N, CA, C and O of each residue as an XYZ file, in Angstrom:
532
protein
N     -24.831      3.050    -14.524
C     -23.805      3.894    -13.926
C     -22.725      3.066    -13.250
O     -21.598      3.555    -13.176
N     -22.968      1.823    -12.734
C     -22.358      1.162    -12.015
C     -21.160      0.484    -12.820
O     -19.989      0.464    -12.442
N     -21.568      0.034    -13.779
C     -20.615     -0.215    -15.236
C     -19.400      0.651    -15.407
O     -18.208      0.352    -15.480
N     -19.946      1.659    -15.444
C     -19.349      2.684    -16.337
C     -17.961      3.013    -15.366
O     -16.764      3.161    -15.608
N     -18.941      3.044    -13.950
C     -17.444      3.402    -13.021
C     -16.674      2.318    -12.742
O     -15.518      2.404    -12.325
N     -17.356      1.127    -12.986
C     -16.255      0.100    -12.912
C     -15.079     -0.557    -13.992
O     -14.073     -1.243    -13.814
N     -15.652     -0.060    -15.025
C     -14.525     -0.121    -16.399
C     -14.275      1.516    -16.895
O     -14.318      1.881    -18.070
N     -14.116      2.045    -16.196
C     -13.825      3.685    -16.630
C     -12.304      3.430    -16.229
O     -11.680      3.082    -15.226
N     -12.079      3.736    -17.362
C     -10.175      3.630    -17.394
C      -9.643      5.014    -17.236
O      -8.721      5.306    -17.997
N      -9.935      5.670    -16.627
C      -9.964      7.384    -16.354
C     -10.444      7.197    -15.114
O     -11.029      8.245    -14.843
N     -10.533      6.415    -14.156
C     -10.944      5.882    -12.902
C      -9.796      5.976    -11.891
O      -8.856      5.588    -12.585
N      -9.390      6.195    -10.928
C      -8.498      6.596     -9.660
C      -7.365      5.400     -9.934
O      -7.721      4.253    -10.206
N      -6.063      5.761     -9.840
C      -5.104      5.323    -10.386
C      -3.964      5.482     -9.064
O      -3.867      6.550     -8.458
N      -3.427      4.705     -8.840
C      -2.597      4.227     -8.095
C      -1.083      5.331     -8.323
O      -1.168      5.805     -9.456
N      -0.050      5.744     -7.748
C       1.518      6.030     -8.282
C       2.156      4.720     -7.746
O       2.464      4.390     -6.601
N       2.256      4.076     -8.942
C       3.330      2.577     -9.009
C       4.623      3.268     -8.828
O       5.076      4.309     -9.305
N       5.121      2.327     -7.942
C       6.776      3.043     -7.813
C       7.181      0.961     -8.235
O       6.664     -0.086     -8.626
N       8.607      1.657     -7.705
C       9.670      0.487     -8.363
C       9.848     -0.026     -6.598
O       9.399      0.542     -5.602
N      10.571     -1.141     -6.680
C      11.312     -1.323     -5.190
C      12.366     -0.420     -4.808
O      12.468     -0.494     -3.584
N      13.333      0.529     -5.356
C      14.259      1.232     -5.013
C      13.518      2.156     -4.972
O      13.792      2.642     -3.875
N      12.295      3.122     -5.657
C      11.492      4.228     -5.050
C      10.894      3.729     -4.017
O      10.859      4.644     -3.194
N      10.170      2.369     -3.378
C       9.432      2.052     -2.056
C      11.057      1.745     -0.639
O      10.966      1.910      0.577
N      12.230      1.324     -1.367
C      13.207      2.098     -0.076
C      13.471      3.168     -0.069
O      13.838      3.444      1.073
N      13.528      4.298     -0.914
C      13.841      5.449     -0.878
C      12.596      5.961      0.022
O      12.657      6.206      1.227
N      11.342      6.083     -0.888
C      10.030      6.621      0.553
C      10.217      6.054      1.927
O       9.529      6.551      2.819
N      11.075      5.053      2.241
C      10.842      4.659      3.495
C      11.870      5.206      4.177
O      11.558      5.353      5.359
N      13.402      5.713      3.829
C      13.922      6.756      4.069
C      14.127      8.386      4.045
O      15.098      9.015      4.467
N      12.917      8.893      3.420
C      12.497     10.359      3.509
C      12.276     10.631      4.394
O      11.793      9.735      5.088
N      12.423     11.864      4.981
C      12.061     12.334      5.883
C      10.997     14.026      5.305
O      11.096     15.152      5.792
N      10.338     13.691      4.480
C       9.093     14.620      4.132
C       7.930     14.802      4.308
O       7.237     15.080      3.329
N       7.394     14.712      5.490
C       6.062     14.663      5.813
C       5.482     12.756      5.698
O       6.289     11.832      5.802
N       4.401     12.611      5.536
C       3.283     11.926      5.248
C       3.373     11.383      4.157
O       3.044     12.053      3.178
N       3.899      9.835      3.936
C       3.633      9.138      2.576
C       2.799      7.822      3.251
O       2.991      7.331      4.364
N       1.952      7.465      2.368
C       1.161      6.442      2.058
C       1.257      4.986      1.061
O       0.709      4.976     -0.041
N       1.705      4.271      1.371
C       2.332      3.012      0.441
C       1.474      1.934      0.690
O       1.157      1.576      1.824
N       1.095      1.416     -0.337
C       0.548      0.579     -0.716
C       0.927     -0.792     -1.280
O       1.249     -0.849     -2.467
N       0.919     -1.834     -0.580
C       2.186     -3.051     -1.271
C       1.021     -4.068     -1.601
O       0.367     -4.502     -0.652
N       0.761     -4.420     -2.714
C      -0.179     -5.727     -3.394
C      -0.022     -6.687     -4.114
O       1.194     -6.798     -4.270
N      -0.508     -7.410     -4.618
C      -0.480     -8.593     -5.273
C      -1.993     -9.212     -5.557
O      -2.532    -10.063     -4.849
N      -2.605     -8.559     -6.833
C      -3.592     -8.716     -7.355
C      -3.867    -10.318     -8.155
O      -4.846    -10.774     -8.745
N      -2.586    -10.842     -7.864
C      -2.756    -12.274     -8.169
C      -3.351    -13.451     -6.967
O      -3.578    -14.655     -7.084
N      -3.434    -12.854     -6.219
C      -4.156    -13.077     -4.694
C      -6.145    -13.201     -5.557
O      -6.674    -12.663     -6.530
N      -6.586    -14.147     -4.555
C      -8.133    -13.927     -4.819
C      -8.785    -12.787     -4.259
O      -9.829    -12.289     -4.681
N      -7.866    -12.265     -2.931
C      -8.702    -11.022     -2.740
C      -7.912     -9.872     -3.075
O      -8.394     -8.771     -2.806
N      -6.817     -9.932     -3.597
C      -6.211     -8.936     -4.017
C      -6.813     -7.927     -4.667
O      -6.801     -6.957     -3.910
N      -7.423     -7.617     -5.862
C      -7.732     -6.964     -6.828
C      -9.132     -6.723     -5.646
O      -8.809     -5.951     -4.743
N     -10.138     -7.092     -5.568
C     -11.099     -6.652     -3.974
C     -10.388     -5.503     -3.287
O     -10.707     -4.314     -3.258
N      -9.494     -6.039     -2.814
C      -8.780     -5.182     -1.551
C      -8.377     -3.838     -2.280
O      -8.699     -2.773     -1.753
N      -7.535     -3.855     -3.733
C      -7.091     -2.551     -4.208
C      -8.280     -2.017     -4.624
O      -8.196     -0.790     -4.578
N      -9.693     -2.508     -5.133
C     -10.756     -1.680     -5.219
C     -11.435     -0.696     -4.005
O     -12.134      0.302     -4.181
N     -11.063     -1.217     -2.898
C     -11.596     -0.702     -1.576
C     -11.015      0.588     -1.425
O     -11.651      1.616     -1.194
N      -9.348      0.465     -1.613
C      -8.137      1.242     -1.759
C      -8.942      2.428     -1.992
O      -9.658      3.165     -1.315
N      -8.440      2.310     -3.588
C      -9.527      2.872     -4.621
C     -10.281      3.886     -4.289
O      -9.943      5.058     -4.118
N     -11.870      3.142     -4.154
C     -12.652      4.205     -3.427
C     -12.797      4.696     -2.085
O     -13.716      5.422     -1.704
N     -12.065      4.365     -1.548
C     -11.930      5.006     -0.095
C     -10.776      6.293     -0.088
O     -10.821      7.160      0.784
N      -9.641      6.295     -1.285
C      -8.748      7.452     -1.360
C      -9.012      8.010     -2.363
O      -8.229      8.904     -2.687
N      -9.903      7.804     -3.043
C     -10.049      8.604     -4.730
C     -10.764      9.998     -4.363
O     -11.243     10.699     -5.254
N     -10.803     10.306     -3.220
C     -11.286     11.820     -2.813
C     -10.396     12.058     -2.170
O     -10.636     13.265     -2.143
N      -9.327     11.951     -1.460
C      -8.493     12.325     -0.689
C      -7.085     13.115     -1.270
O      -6.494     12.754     -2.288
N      -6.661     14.306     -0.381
C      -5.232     14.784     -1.329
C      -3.925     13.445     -1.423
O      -2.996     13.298     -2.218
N      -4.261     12.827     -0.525
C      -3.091     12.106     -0.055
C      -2.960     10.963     -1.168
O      -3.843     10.138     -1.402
N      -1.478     11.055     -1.948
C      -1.201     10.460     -3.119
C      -0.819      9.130     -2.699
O       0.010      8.977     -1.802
N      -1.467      7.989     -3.392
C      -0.825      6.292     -3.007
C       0.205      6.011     -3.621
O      -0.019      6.276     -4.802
N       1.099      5.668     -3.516
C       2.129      5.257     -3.892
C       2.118      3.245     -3.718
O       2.390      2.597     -2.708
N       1.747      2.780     -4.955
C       2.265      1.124     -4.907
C       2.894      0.294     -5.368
O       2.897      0.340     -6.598
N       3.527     -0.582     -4.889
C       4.417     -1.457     -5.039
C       3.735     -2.744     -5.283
O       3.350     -3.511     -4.400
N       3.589     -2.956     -6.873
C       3.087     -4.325     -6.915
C       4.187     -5.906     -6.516
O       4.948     -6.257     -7.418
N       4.185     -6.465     -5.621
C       4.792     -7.503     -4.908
C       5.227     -8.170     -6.198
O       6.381     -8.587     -6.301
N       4.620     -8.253     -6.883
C       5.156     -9.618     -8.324
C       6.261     -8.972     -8.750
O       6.891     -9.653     -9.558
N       6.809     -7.761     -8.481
C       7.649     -7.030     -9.217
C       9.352     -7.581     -8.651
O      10.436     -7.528     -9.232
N       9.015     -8.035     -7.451
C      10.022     -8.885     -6.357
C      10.703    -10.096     -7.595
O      10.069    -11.079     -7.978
N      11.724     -9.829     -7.938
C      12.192    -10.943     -8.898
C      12.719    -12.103     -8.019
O      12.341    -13.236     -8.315
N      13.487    -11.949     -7.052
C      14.302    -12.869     -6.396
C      14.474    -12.597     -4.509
O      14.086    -11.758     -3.696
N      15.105    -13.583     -4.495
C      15.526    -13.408     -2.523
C      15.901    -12.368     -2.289
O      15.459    -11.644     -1.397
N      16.961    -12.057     -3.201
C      17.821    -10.242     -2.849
C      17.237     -9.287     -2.408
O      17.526     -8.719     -1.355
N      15.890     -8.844     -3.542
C      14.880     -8.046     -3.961
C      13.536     -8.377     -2.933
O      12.404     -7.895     -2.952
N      13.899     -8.983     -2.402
C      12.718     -9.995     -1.306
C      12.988     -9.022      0.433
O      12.313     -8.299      1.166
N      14.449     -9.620      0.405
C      15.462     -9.228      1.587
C      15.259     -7.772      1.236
O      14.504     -7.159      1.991
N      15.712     -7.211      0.383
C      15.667     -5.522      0.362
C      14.097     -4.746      0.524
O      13.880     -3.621      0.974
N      13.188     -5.668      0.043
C      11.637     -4.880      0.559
C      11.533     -5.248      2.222
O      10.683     -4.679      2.907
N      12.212     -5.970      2.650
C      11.554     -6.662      4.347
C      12.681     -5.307      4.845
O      12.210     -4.297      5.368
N      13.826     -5.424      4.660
C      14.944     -4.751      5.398
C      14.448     -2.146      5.449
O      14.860     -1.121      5.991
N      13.318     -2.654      4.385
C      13.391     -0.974      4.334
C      12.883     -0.241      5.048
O      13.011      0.982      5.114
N      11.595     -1.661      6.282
C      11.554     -0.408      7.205
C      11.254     -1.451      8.257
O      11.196     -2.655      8.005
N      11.090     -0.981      9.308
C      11.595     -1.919     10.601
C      10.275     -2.643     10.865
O      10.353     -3.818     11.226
N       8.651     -1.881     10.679
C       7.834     -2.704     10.669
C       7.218     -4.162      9.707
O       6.408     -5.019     10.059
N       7.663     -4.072      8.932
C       7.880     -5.114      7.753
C       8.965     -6.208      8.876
O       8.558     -7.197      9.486
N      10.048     -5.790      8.884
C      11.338     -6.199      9.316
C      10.781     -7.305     10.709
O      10.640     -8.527     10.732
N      10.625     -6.557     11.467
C       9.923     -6.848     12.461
C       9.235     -8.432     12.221
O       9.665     -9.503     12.648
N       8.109     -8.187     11.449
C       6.916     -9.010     10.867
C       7.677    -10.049     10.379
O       6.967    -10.985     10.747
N       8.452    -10.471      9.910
C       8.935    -11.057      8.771
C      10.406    -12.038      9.689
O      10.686    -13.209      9.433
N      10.992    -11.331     10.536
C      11.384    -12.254     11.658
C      11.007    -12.562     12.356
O      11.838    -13.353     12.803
N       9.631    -12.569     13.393
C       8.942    -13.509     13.980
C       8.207    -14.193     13.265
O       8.153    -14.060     12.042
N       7.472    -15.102     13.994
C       6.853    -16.310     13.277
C       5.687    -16.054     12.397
O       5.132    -16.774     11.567
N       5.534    -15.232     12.667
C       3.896    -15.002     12.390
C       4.403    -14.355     10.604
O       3.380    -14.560      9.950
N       5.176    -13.891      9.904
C       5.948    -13.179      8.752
C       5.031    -11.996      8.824
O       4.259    -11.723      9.743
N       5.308    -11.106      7.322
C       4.242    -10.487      7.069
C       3.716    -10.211      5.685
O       4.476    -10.211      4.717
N       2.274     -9.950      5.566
C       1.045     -9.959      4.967
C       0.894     -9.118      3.693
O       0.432     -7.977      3.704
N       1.251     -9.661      2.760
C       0.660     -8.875      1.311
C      -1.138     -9.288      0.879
O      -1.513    -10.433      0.627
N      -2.070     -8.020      0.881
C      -1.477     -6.741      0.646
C      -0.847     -5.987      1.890
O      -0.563     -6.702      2.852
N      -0.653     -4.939      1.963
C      -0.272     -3.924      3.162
C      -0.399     -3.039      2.499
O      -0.209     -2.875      1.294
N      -1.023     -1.875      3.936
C      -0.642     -0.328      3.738
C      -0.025      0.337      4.657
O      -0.648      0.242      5.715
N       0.915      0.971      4.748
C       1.976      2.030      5.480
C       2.190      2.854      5.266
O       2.731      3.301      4.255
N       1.705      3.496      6.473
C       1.580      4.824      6.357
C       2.863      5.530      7.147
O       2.999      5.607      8.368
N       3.600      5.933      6.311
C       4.972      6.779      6.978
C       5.245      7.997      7.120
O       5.441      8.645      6.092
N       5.339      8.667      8.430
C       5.365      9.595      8.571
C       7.319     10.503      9.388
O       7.774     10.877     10.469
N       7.687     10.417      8.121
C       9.181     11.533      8.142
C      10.187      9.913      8.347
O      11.084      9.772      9.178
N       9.811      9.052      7.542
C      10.657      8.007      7.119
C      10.353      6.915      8.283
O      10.984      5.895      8.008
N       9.841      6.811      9.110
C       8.996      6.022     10.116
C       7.764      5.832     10.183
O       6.895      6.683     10.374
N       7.565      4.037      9.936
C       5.970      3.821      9.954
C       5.206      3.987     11.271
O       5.419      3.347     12.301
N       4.097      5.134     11.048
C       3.314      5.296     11.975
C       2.041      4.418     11.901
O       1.301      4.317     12.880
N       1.906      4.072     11.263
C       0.682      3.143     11.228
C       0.387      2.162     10.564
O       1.049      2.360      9.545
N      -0.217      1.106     10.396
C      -0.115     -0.265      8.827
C      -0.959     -0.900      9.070
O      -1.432     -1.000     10.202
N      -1.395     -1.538      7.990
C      -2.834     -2.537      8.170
C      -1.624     -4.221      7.171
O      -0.938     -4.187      6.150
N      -1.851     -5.082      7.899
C      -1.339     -6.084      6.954
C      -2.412     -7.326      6.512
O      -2.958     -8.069      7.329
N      -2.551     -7.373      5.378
C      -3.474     -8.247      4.930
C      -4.454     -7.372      4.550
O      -4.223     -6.224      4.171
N      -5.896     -8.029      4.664
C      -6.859     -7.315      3.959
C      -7.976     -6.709      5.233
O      -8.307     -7.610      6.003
N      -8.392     -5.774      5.449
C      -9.494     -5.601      6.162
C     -10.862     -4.834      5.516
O     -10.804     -4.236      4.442
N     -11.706     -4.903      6.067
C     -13.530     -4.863      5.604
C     -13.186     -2.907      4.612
O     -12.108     -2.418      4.274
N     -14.046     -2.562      4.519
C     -14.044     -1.564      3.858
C     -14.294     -0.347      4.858
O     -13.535      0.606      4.680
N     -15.144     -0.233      5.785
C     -15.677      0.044      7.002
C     -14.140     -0.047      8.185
O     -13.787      0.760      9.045
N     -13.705     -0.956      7.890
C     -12.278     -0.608      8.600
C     -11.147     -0.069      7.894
O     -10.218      0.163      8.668
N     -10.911      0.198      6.749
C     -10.418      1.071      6.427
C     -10.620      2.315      6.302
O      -9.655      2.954      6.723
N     -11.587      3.056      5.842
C     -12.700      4.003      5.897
C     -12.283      4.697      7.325
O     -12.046      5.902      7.417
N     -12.201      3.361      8.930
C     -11.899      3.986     10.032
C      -9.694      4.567     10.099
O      -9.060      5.486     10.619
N      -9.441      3.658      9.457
C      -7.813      3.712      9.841
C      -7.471      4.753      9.258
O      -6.633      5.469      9.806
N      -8.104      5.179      7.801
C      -8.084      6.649      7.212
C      -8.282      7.772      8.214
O      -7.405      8.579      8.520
N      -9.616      7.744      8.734
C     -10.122      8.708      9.477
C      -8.741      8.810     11.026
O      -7.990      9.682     11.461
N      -9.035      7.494     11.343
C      -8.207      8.132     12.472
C      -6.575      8.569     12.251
O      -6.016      9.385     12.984
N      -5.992      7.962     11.245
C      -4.733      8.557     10.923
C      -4.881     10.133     10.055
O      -4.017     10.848      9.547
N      -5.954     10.236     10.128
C      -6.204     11.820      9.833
C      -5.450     12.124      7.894
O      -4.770     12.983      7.332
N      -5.971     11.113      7.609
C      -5.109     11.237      6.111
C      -6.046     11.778      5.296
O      -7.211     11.384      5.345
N      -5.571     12.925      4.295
C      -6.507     13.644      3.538
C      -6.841     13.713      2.420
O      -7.737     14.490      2.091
């Protein structure tokens, strides 16, 4: 069984957007979006989007992701940091910021984000307490 759900290509599927759909979600003002920014060329990348995965594959709340490799150049670099102020933020102090990420935006302002990777058990909690369904 364990097989089956792990190469089942009919298995919980991500909504890939482009970089001009991940600035546009970050300027909506429609409720509750969920974004997902990765780079499965990472060693824990493809880990981390499995966690994703089964931790939202029961939930109404649709992922929306932005695979990072899709970043062709500086421009396209500058325009993912500039789309929302917590990125922005991250990325002019020293510390930058962390692919993967998830951001959670609520009416075009991030209310909440995880950057980098965390345990499964802590995501599981950041779900629960951001009340996402």
């Amino acid at each position: 069984f364990i097989l089956i759900k792990i190469f089942d290509p009919f298995g919980y599927k991500f909504t890939q957007i482009t970089l001009d759909e991940y600035v546009k979600l970050n300027k909506e003002d429609n409720g509750t979006t969920f974004i997902y920014v990765y780079n499965d060329k990472q060693a824990s990348g493809e880990v981390y989007s499995n966690i994703v995965k089964s931790v939202m594959e029961n939930k109404q709340t649709k992922v929306y992701a932005l695979d990072y490799n899709t970043l062709k150049n500086d421009k396209e670099t500058k325009k993912f940091i500039e789309a929302n102020s917590v990125v922005k933020a991250a990325a002019e102090n020293n510390e930058g910021y962390t692919v993967p990420m998830v951001l959670l935006l609520e009416n075009g302002e991030v209310k909440a984000s995880i950057m980098g990777t965390v345990e499964k058990s802590q995501f599981e909690t950041f779900v629960k307490d951001n009340n996402i369904k």
